Coordinates of C-alpha atoms in Angstrom, one line a residue:
M185 CA 2.1 6.6 -40.8
K186 CA 1.6 8.7 -37.7
A187 CA 3.4 11.6 -39.3
T188 CA 1.1 11.3 -42.3
E189 CA -2.0 11.2 -40.2
A190 CA -0.9 14.2 -38.2
T191 CA -0.3 16.2 -41.4
A192 CA -3.7 15.2 -42.7
K193 CA -5.4 16.4 -39.5
V194 CA -3.5 19.8 -39.7
R195 CA -4.5 20.2 -43.4
T196 CA -8.3 19.7 -42.6
G197 CA -8.6 23.2 -41.2
K198 CA -11.9 22.4 -39.5
V199 CA -13.3 24.1 -36.4
N200 CA -14.6 21.6 -33.8
W201 CA -15.7 24.1 -31.1
A202 CA -17.0 27.1 -32.7
L203 CA -17.9 29.4 -29.8
F204 CA -14.6 29.8 -28.3
N205 CA -12.3 29.2 -31.3
P206 CA -10.5 32.4 -32.7
K207 CA -10.7 30.8 -36.2
T208 CA -14.5 31.3 -36.1
Y209 CA -14.2 35.1 -35.4
A210 CA -11.3 35.5 -38.0
T211 CA -13.7 33.9 -40.5
I212 CA -16.4 36.4 -39.6
L213 CA -13.9 39.1 -40.3
Y214 CA -12.8 37.6 -43.6
L215 CA -16.5 37.2 -44.7
L216 CA -17.1 40.8 -43.8
I217 CA -14.2 42.1 -46.0
S218 CA -15.0 39.7 -48.7
L219 CA -17.8 41.8 -49.9
P220 CA -15.7 44.9 -50.7
L221 CA -12.8 42.8 -51.8
G222 CA -14.9 40.8 -54.2
I223 CA -16.3 44.0 -55.7
I224 CA -12.8 45.4 -56.1
Y225 CA -11.4 42.2 -57.7
F226 CA -14.4 42.0 -60.3
T227 CA -14.0 45.7 -61.1
V228 CA -10.3 45.4 -61.7
A229 CA -10.6 42.3 -63.8
I230 CA -13.4 43.5 -66.0
T231 CA -11.7 46.9 -66.4
G232 CA -8.3 45.4 -67.3
I233 CA -9.6 43.0 -69.8
T234 CA -11.8 45.6 -71.5
L235 CA -9.0 48.0 -71.7
S236 CA -6.5 45.4 -73.0
I237 CA -9.0 44.5 -75.8
G238 CA -9.7 48.1 -76.6
L239 CA -5.9 49.1 -76.8
T240 CA -4.8 46.0 -78.8
P241 CA -4.6 48.0 -82.1
I242 CA -2.0 50.3 -80.6
F243 CA 0.0 47.4 -79.2
I244 CA -0.5 48.6 -75.6
G245 CA -3.3 46.1 -74.9
I246 CA -1.0 43.0 -75.4
P247 CA 1.3 43.6 -72.5
L248 CA -1.7 44.9 -70.6
F249 CA -3.4 41.7 -71.0
F250 CA -0.5 39.7 -69.8
G251 CA -0.2 42.0 -66.8
V252 CA -4.0 41.6 -66.1
A253 CA -3.4 37.7 -66.2
K254 CA -0.5 38.1 -63.8
L255 CA -2.7 40.2 -61.5
L256 CA -5.4 37.8 -61.6
N257 CA -3.0 35.0 -60.5
G258 CA -1.8 37.3 -57.7
I259 CA -5.3 37.8 -56.5
V260 CA -6.1 34.2 -56.4
N261 CA -2.9 33.4 -54.6
F262 CA -3.5 36.2 -52.1
E263 CA -7.0 34.8 -51.4
Q264 CA -5.7 31.3 -50.9
S265 CA -3.0 32.4 -48.6
M266 CA -5.6 34.4 -46.5
I267 CA -7.7 31.3 -46.1
R268 CA -4.7 29.2 -45.2
Q269 CA -3.7 31.7 -42.6
I270 CA -7.3 31.8 -41.1
L271 CA -7.7 28.0 -41.0
G272 CA -4.2 27.4 -39.7
L273 CA -3.1 25.3 -42.8
P274 CA 0.6 24.9 -43.6
A275 CA 2.2 26.7 -46.5
P276 CA 2.3 24.7 -49.7
A277 CA 5.6 23.5 -51.0
E278 CA 7.2 25.4 -53.9
S279 CA 6.2 23.9 -57.1
Y280 CA 8.8 22.9 -59.8
T281 CA 7.1 24.9 -62.6
Y282 CA 7.2 28.0 -60.4
R283 CA 10.8 27.7 -59.9
Q284 CA 11.5 26.9 -63.6
S285 CA 9.5 30.0 -64.7
S286 CA 11.2 32.3 -62.1
E287 CA 14.6 31.1 -63.2
A288 CA 14.0 31.7 -66.9
G289 CA 15.9 34.6 -68.4
G290 CA 14.8 37.3 -70.7
N291 CA 12.9 40.6 -70.3
W292 CA 9.6 41.0 -68.4
L293 CA 7.5 40.8 -71.5
K294 CA 9.0 37.5 -72.6
Q295 CA 8.7 36.1 -69.1
M296 CA 5.1 37.0 -69.0
V297 CA 4.5 35.4 -72.5
R298 CA 6.4 32.3 -71.5
S299 CA 4.6 31.9 -68.1
F300 CA 1.1 32.5 -69.6
D301 CA -1.2 29.7 -69.3
G302 CA -4.6 30.0 -71.0
G303 CA -6.3 27.3 -68.8
L304 CA -5.0 29.1 -65.6
F305 CA -6.1 32.5 -66.9
I306 CA -9.7 31.2 -67.5
R307 CA -9.8 29.5 -64.1
N308 CA -8.5 32.6 -62.3
L309 CA -11.1 34.8 -64.1
L310 CA -13.8 32.4 -63.1
L311 CA -12.5 32.4 -59.4
V312 CA -12.6 36.2 -59.3
F313 CA -16.2 36.2 -60.7
L314 CA -17.2 33.4 -58.1
K315 CA -15.5 35.5 -55.4
F316 CA -17.7 38.4 -56.4
V317 CA -20.9 36.2 -56.2
T318 CA -19.9 34.5 -53.0
G319 CA -18.9 37.6 -51.3
I320 CA -22.3 39.0 -51.6
V321 CA -24.2 35.8 -50.9
F322 CA -22.1 34.7 -47.8
F323 CA -22.2 38.2 -46.4
A324 CA -25.9 38.3 -46.5
I325 CA -26.2 34.8 -45.0
M326 CA -23.7 35.5 -42.3
V327 CA -25.2 38.9 -41.3
T328 CA -28.8 37.4 -41.2
A329 CA -27.8 34.3 -39.1
I330 CA -25.7 36.2 -36.6
A331 CA -28.2 39.2 -36.2
L332 CA -31.0 36.7 -35.6
G333 CA -29.2 35.1 -32.7
L334 CA -27.9 38.3 -31.3
G335 CA -31.3 39.9 -31.6
F336 CA -33.0 37.2 -29.4
I337 CA -30.2 37.5 -26.8
A338 CA -30.5 41.4 -26.7
L339 CA -34.3 41.4 -26.7
P340 CA -34.7 41.5 -22.9
V341 CA -32.4 44.5 -22.5
V342 CA -34.2 46.3 -25.4
H343 CA -37.6 45.6 -23.8
I344 CA -36.5 47.0 -20.5
I345 CA -35.0 50.1 -22.1
L346 CA -38.2 50.8 -24.1
M347 CA -40.4 50.2 -21.1
N348 CA -38.6 52.5 -18.8
E349 CA -37.8 55.3 -21.4
L350 CA -40.8 55.3 -23.7
Q351 CA -43.3 53.1 -21.9
L352 CA -43.5 50.9 -25.0
D353 CA -44.2 47.3 -24.5
I354 CA -42.9 45.3 -27.5
L355 CA -43.9 42.0 -25.8
E356 CA -47.4 42.8 -25.3
N357 CA -48.7 41.1 -28.3
S358 CA -46.2 38.2 -28.4
L359 CA -46.9 34.5 -29.0
F360 CA -47.4 33.9 -25.3
S361 CA -50.6 36.1 -25.3
Y362 CA -52.0 34.4 -28.4
F363 CA -51.6 30.9 -26.8
H364 CA -52.9 32.4 -23.4
I365 CA -49.6 31.4 -21.6
D366 CA -49.3 33.4 -18.5
W367 CA -45.5 33.8 -18.3
T368 CA -43.9 36.6 -16.5
Y369 CA -41.4 38.8 -18.3
N370 CA -38.5 37.2 -16.5
Q371 CA -39.6 33.8 -17.7
Q372 CA -39.9 35.1 -21.2
Y373 CA -36.5 36.7 -21.0
L374 CA -34.9 33.4 -20.1
L375 CA -36.6 31.7 -23.1
Y376 CA -35.5 34.4 -25.5
V377 CA -31.9 34.3 -24.3
G378 CA -31.8 30.5 -24.5
V379 CA -33.1 30.6 -28.0
G380 CA -30.7 33.3 -29.0
L381 CA -27.7 31.4 -27.7
V382 CA -28.8 28.4 -29.6
L383 CA -29.2 30.4 -32.9
F384 CA -25.9 32.2 -32.3
Y385 CA -24.2 28.9 -31.9
V386 CA -25.9 27.7 -35.2
A387 CA -24.9 30.9 -36.9
L388 CA -21.1 30.3 -35.9
R389 CA -21.4 26.8 -37.3
I390 CA -22.9 28.2 -40.6
V391 CA -20.0 30.7 -40.7
N392 CA -17.5 27.9 -40.5
G393 CA -19.4 25.9 -43.1
L394 CA -19.3 28.9 -45.4
M395 CA -15.5 29.1 -45.0
Q396 CA -15.1 25.4 -45.9
I397 CA -17.2 26.1 -49.1
Q398 CA -15.0 29.1 -49.9
R399 CA -11.9 27.1 -49.3
R400 CA -13.1 24.5 -51.9
I401 CA -14.2 27.1 -54.4
M402 CA -10.7 28.9 -54.3
Y403 CA -8.9 25.5 -54.8
V404 CA -6.8 26.0 -51.6
D405 CA -6.1 22.3 -51.4
E406 CA -4.8 22.1 -54.9
S407 CA -1.4 23.3 -53.9
Y408 CA -1.0 20.4 -51.5
Q409 CA -1.8 17.8 -54.3
Q410 CA 1.0 19.2 -56.6
P411 CA 4.4 17.6 -56.3
S412 CA 7.0 19.7 -54.6
V413 CA 10.5 20.5 -55.8
S414 CA 12.1 18.1 -53.2
S415 CA 9.9 15.2 -54.1
M416 CA 10.6 15.7 -57.8
E417 CA 14.2 16.0 -57.3
A418 CA 14.1 12.8 -55.2
E419 CA 12.2 11.0 -57.9
L420 CA 14.8 12.1 -60.5
D421 CA 17.7 11.0 -58.4
A422 CA 16.1 7.7 -57.5
P423 CA 17.0 5.9 -60.7
F424 CA 20.7 7.0 -60.6
Q425 CA 21.0 6.0 -56.9
S426 CA 19.4 2.6 -57.6
Q427 CA 21.8 1.9 -60.5
Y428 CA 24.7 3.1 -58.3
Y429 CA 23.7 0.7 -55.5
E430 CA 23.2 -2.2 -58.0
Y431 CA 26.6 -1.5 -59.5
Q432 CA 28.2 -1.6 -56.0
E433 CA 26.5 -4.9 -55.2
N434 CA 27.7 -6.5 -58.5
H435 CA 31.3 -5.1 -58.3
P436 CA 32.0 -4.8 -54.6
S437 CA 35.8 -4.8 -55.0
Q438 CA 36.2 -2.7 -58.1
G439 CA 37.6 0.8 -57.8
M440 CA 39.2 0.1 -54.5
M441 CA 42.9 -0.4 -53.8
Q442 CA 44.0 -4.0 -53.6
P443 CA 46.7 -5.0 -51.1
A444 CA 50.0 -5.9 -52.9
H445 CA 51.5 -9.4 -51.9
R446 CA 55.3 -9.7 -52.4
E447 CA 56.8 -13.2 -52.6
L448 CA 60.0 -13.5 -50.7

């Protein structure tokens, strides 16, 4: 029971303390590269499917289509592995279907045709499209939230530089002047830095929330719900073992050497 609870805690992948957790900054880097990666994935998928449809009359499009399906599956698996590495999730167990398809004989085209799954292809295509959309949306949300927090934190430094170099007072017409609050610049600096720290912490929490949404969109937890090879082999061996033990209980002495008694 304790081992199951410990495994469940490891697989949550949630970040409790965002400010000093390296997972948060790894997530920021992931969301930054998600924008160009999403554009590349979407372009490759659309180009490959279009070429495979256009080249079908000369029979080149058929193997190209299966190659694109295999490539989409590799893209989705790569994204899932990246999310698992960032969140510190354990590697999934090898599925039985994967081993069965990898051990199947024949040339590469027959293997592609045999391992092709229409439902999986549609799902991977939709995931690549969602990756393209979320890459743009999440990038904009993350950059806006982080820039807002860092902007308030850096406001005192910017104000001091502009006052000394260009004699430009950007805080002259601030909210304090409208409400007739006579605060010194140092007091305003403390307020802006405090607000900036709060906004930056909120931005980091938003970043971790976006990663959890991306994790659910990319079906990262789906591999943990599939039965592994060892568990399936154990289930297959269980009936034979139970029959063996029942046979041993019913016939405890059969099959064993009996001692010979000689009458004198």
